[in-house]
Tab-separated table of C-alpha atoms in Angstrom:
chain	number	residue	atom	x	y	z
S	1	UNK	CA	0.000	0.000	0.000
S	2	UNK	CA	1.422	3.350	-0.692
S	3	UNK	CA	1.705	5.948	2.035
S	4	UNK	CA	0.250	9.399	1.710
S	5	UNK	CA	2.623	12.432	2.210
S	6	UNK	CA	2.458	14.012	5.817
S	7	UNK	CA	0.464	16.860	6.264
S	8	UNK	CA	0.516	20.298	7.785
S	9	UNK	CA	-1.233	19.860	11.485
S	10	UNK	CA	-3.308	22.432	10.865
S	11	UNK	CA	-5.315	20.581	7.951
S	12	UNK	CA	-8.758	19.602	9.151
S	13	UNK	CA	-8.946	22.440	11.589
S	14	UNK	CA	-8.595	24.988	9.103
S	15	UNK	CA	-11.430	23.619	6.821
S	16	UNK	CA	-13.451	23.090	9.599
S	17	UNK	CA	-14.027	26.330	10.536
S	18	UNK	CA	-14.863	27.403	7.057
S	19	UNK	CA	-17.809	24.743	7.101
S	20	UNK	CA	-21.527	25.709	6.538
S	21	UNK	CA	-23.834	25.587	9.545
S	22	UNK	CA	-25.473	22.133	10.328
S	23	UNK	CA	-28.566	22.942	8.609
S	24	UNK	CA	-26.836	24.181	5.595
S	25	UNK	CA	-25.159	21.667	4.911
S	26	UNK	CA	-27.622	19.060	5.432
S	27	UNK	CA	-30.190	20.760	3.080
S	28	UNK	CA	-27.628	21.055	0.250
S	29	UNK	CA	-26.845	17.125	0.754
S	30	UNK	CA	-30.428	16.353	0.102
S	31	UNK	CA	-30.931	18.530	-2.688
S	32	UNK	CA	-27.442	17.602	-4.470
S	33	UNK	CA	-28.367	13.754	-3.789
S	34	UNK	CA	-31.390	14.219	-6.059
S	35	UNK	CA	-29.264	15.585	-8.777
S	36	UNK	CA	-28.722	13.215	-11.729
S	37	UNK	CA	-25.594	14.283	-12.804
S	38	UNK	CA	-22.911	13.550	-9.877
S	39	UNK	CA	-20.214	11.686	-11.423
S	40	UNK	CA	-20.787	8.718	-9.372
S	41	UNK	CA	-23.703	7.854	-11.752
S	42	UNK	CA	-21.634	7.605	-14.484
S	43	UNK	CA	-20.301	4.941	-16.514
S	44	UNK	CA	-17.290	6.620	-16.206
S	45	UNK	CA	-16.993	5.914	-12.168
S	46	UNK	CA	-14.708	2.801	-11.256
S	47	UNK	CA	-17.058	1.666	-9.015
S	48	UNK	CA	-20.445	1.464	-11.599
S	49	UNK	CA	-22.604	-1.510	-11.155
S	50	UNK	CA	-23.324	-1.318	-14.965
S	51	UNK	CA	-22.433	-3.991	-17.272
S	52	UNK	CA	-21.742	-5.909	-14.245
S	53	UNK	CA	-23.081	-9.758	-13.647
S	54	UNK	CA	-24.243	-8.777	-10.193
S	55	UNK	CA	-24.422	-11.935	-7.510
S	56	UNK	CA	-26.868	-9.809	-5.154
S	57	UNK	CA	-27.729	-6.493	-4.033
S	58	UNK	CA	-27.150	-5.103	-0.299
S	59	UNK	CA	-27.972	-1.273	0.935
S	60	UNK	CA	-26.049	0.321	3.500
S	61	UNK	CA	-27.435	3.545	6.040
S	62	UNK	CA	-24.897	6.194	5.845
S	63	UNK	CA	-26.462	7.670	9.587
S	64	UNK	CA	-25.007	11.080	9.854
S	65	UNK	CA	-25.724	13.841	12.960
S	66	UNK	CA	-24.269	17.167	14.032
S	67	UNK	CA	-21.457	17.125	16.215
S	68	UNK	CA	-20.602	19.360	19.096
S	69	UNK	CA	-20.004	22.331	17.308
S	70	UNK	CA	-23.173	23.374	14.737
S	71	UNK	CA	-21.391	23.041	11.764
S	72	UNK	CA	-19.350	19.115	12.465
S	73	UNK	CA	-21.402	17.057	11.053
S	74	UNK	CA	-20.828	13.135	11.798
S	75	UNK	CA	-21.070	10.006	10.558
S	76	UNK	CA	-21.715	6.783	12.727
S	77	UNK	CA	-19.899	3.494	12.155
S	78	UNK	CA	-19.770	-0.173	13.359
S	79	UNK	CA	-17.028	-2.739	13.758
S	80	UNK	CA	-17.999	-6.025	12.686
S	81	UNK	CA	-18.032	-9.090	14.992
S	82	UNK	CA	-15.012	-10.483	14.682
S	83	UNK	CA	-16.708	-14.105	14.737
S	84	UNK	CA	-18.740	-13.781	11.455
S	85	UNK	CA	-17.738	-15.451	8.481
S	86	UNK	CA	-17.809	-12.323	5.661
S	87	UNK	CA	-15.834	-9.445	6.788
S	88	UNK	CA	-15.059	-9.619	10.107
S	89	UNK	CA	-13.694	-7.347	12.218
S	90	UNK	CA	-13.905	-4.245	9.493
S	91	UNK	CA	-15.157	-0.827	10.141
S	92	UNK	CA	-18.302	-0.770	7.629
S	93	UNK	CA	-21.951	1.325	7.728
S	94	UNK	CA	-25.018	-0.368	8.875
S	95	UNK	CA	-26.202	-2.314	6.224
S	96	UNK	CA	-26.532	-5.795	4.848
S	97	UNK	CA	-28.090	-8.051	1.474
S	98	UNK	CA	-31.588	-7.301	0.513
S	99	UNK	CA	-34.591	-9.980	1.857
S	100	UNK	CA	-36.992	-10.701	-0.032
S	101	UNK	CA	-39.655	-9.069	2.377
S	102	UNK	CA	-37.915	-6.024	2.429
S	103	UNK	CA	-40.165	-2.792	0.484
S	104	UNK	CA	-37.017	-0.856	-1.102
S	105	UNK	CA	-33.345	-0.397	-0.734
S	106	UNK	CA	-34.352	2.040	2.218
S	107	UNK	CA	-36.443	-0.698	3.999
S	108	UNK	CA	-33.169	-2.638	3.761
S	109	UNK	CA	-30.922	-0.522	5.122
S	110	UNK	CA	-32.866	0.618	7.924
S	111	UNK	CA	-33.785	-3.259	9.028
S	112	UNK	CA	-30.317	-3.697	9.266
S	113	UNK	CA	-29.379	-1.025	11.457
S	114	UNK	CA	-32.340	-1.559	13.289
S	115	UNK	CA	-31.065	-5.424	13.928
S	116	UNK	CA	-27.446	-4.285	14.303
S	117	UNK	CA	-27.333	-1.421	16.442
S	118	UNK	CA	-31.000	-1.064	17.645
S	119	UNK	CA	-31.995	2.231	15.821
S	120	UNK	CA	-35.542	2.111	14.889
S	121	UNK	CA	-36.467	3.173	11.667
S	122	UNK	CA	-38.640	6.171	12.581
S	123	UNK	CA	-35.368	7.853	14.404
S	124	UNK	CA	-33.981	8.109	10.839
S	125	UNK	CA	-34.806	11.143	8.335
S	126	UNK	CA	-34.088	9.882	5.241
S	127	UNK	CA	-32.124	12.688	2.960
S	128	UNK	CA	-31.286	10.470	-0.576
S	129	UNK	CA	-29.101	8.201	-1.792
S	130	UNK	CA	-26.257	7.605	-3.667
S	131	UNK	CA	-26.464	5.286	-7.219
S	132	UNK	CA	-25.859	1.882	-6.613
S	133	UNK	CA	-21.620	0.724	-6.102
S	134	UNK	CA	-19.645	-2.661	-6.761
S	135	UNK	CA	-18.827	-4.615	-3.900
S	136	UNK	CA	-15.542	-6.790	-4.172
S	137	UNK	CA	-17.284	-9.391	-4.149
S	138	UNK	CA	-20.098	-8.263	-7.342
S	139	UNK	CA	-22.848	-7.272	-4.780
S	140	UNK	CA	-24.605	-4.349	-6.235
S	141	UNK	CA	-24.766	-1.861	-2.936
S	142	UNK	CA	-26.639	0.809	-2.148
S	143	UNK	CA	-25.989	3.589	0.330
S	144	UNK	CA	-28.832	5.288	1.935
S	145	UNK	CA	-27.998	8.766	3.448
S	146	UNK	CA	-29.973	9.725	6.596
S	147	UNK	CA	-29.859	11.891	9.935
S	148	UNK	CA	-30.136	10.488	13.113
S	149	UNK	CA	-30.337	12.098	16.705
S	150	UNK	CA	-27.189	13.346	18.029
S	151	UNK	CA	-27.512	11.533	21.803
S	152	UNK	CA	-28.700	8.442	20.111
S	153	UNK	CA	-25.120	6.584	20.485
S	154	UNK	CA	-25.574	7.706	24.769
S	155	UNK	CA	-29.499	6.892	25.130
S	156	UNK	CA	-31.101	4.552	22.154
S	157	UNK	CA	-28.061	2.355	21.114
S	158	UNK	CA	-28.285	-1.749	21.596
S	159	UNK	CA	-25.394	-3.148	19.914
S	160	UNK	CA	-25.799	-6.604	19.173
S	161	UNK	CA	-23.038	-8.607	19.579
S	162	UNK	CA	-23.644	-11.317	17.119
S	163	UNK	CA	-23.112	-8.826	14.185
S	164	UNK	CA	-21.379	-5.429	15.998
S	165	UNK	CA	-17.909	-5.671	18.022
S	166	UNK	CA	-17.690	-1.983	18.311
S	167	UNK	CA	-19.851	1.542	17.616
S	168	UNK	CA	-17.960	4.881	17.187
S	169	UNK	CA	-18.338	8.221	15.154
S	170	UNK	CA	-16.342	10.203	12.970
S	171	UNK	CA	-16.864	13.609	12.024
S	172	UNK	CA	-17.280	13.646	7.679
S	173	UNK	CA	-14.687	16.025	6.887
S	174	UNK	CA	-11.883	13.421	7.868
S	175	UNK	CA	-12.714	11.955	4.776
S	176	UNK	CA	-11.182	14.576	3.022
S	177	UNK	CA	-8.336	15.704	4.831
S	178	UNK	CA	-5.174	14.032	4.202
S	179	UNK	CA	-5.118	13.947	8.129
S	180	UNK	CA	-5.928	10.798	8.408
S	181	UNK	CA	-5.086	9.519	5.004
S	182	UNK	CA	-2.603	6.682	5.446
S	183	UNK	CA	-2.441	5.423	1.766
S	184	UNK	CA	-3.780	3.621	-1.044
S	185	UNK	CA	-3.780	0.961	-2.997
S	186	UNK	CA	-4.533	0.777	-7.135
S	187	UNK	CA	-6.487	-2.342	-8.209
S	188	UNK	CA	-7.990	-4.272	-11.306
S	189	UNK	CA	-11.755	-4.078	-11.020
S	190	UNK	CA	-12.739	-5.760	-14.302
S	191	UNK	CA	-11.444	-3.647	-16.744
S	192	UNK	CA	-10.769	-0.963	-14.536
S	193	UNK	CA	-7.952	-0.236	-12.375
S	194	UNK	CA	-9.857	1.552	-8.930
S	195	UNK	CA	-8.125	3.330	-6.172
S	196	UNK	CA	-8.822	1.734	-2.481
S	197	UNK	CA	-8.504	4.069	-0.003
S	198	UNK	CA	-7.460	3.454	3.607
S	199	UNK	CA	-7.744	6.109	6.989
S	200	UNK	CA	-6.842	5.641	10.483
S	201	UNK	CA	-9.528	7.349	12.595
S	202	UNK	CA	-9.264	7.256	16.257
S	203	UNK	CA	-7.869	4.089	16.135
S	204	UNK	CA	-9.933	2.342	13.525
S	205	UNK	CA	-9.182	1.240	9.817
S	206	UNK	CA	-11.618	2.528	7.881
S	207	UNK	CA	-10.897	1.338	4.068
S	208	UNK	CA	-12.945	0.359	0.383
S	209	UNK	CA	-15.877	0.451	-0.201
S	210	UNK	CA	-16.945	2.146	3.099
S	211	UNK	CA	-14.111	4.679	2.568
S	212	UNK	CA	-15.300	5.480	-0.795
S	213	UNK	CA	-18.617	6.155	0.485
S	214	UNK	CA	-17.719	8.006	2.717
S	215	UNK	CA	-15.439	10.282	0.822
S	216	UNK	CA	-18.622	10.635	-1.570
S	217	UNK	CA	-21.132	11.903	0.815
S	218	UNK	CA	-18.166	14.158	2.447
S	219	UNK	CA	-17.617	16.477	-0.835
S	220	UNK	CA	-21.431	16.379	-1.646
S	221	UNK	CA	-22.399	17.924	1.840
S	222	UNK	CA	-19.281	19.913	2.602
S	223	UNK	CA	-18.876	21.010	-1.158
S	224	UNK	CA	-14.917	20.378	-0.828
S	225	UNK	CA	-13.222	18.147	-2.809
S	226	UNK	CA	-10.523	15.730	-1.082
S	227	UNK	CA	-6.662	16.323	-0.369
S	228	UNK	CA	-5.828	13.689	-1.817
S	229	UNK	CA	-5.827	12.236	-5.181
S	230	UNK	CA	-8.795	10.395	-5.677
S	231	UNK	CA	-8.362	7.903	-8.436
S	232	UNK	CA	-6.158	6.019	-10.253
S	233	UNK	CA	-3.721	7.622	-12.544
S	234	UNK	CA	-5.294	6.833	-15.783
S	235	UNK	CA	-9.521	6.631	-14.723
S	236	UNK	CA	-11.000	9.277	-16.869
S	237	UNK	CA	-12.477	10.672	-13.240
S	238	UNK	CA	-8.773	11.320	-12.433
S	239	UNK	CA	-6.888	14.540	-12.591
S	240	UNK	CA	-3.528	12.782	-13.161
């Protein structure tokens, strides 16, 4: 994996306190997420689900809230148990494979983190959500983006442990700051060669397809793009 140059200290402080209020923000994530033309719905995007033999389709809840200051805006994330057979032990968003009961991709999402972490479904407003994205393992996934209490992590959490090792926050910009960036690594994806991205945040690895996602939702609500370099040298997304 390559390492990401150090960066000044000062980083993520200094674009924090050029961030929009709370409320801001969170009404120009909604309306941006209804826009068809963010260039993660295009064919040009490593991570498309078109053309793709698909072997299922999952949705994940992106559950963000505001943070201690009005304009930090969070996201909450789960470590997986470390005794289930797919993924264990990684940092990922509430989420999990469609059943066949299940309404939508939003009835799927929220089911999950109802059955993971205990959040009910009518403690979630539901802002959007992002076009579908290509698992690693061909599961077509879809991440629902929503806003949840701020005190729910103190007073409504119940963490199952069969699924959930762990339950911590992060606030969105880190996902853009080189901070926090410890690397990357550039892989064949089909016929396309994807960057996977990797962070350290407060002690956990946060990395792929969860990283991506995260970095998406990050420069639609904050408007910033990220520190880094995004793609792959050679993706027609990249600036390289």
């Amino acid at each position: 994996m390559r390492s990401a140059s150090s960066p000044p200290q000062d980083t993520c402080e200094a674009r924090s306190s050029s961030k929009p209020q709370s409320s801001y923000i969170l009404e120009n994530l909604k309306e941006n997420l209804r826009k068809e033309h963010l260039a993660i719905n295009s064919e040009r995007h490593p991570l498309t689900v078109q053309g793709v033999d698909l072997k299922g389709t999952a949705a994940v809840l992106v559950p963000l809230f505001v943070g201690n200051a009005p304009a930090d805006l969070s996201v909450l994330l789960t470590k997986r148990s470390s005794t289930l057979k797919h993924h264990k032990g990684e940092v990922c968003l509430p989420g999990g494979k469609r059943d066949p009961d299940d309404v939508d991709d939003v009835s799927t999402a929220l089911r999950e983190a109802q059955e993971e972490i205990g959040l009910q479904s009518h403690s979630v407003r539901v802002l959007g959500k992002l076009p579908p994205m290509l698992s690693k393992h061909q599961i077509s996934v879809h991440p629902i983006v929503g806003t949840i209490s701020s005190d729910f992590i103190h007073t409504g959490l119940k963490v199952n442990p069969a699924e959930v090792d762990a339950v911590f926050c992060v606030p969105l910009s880190r996902f853009l700051c080189s901070e926090n960036y410890t690397g990357y690594m550039d892989t064949k994806f089909g016929e396309k060669l994807v960057r996977i991205h990797h962070f350290e945040c407060d002690g956990y690895h946060v990395w792929g397809l969860t990283a991506h996602i995260l970095i998406q939702v990050a420069k639609i609500a904050l408007g910033q793009e990220t520190e880094f370099e995004e793609y792959a040298a050679g993706n027609p997304t990249s600036k390289l």
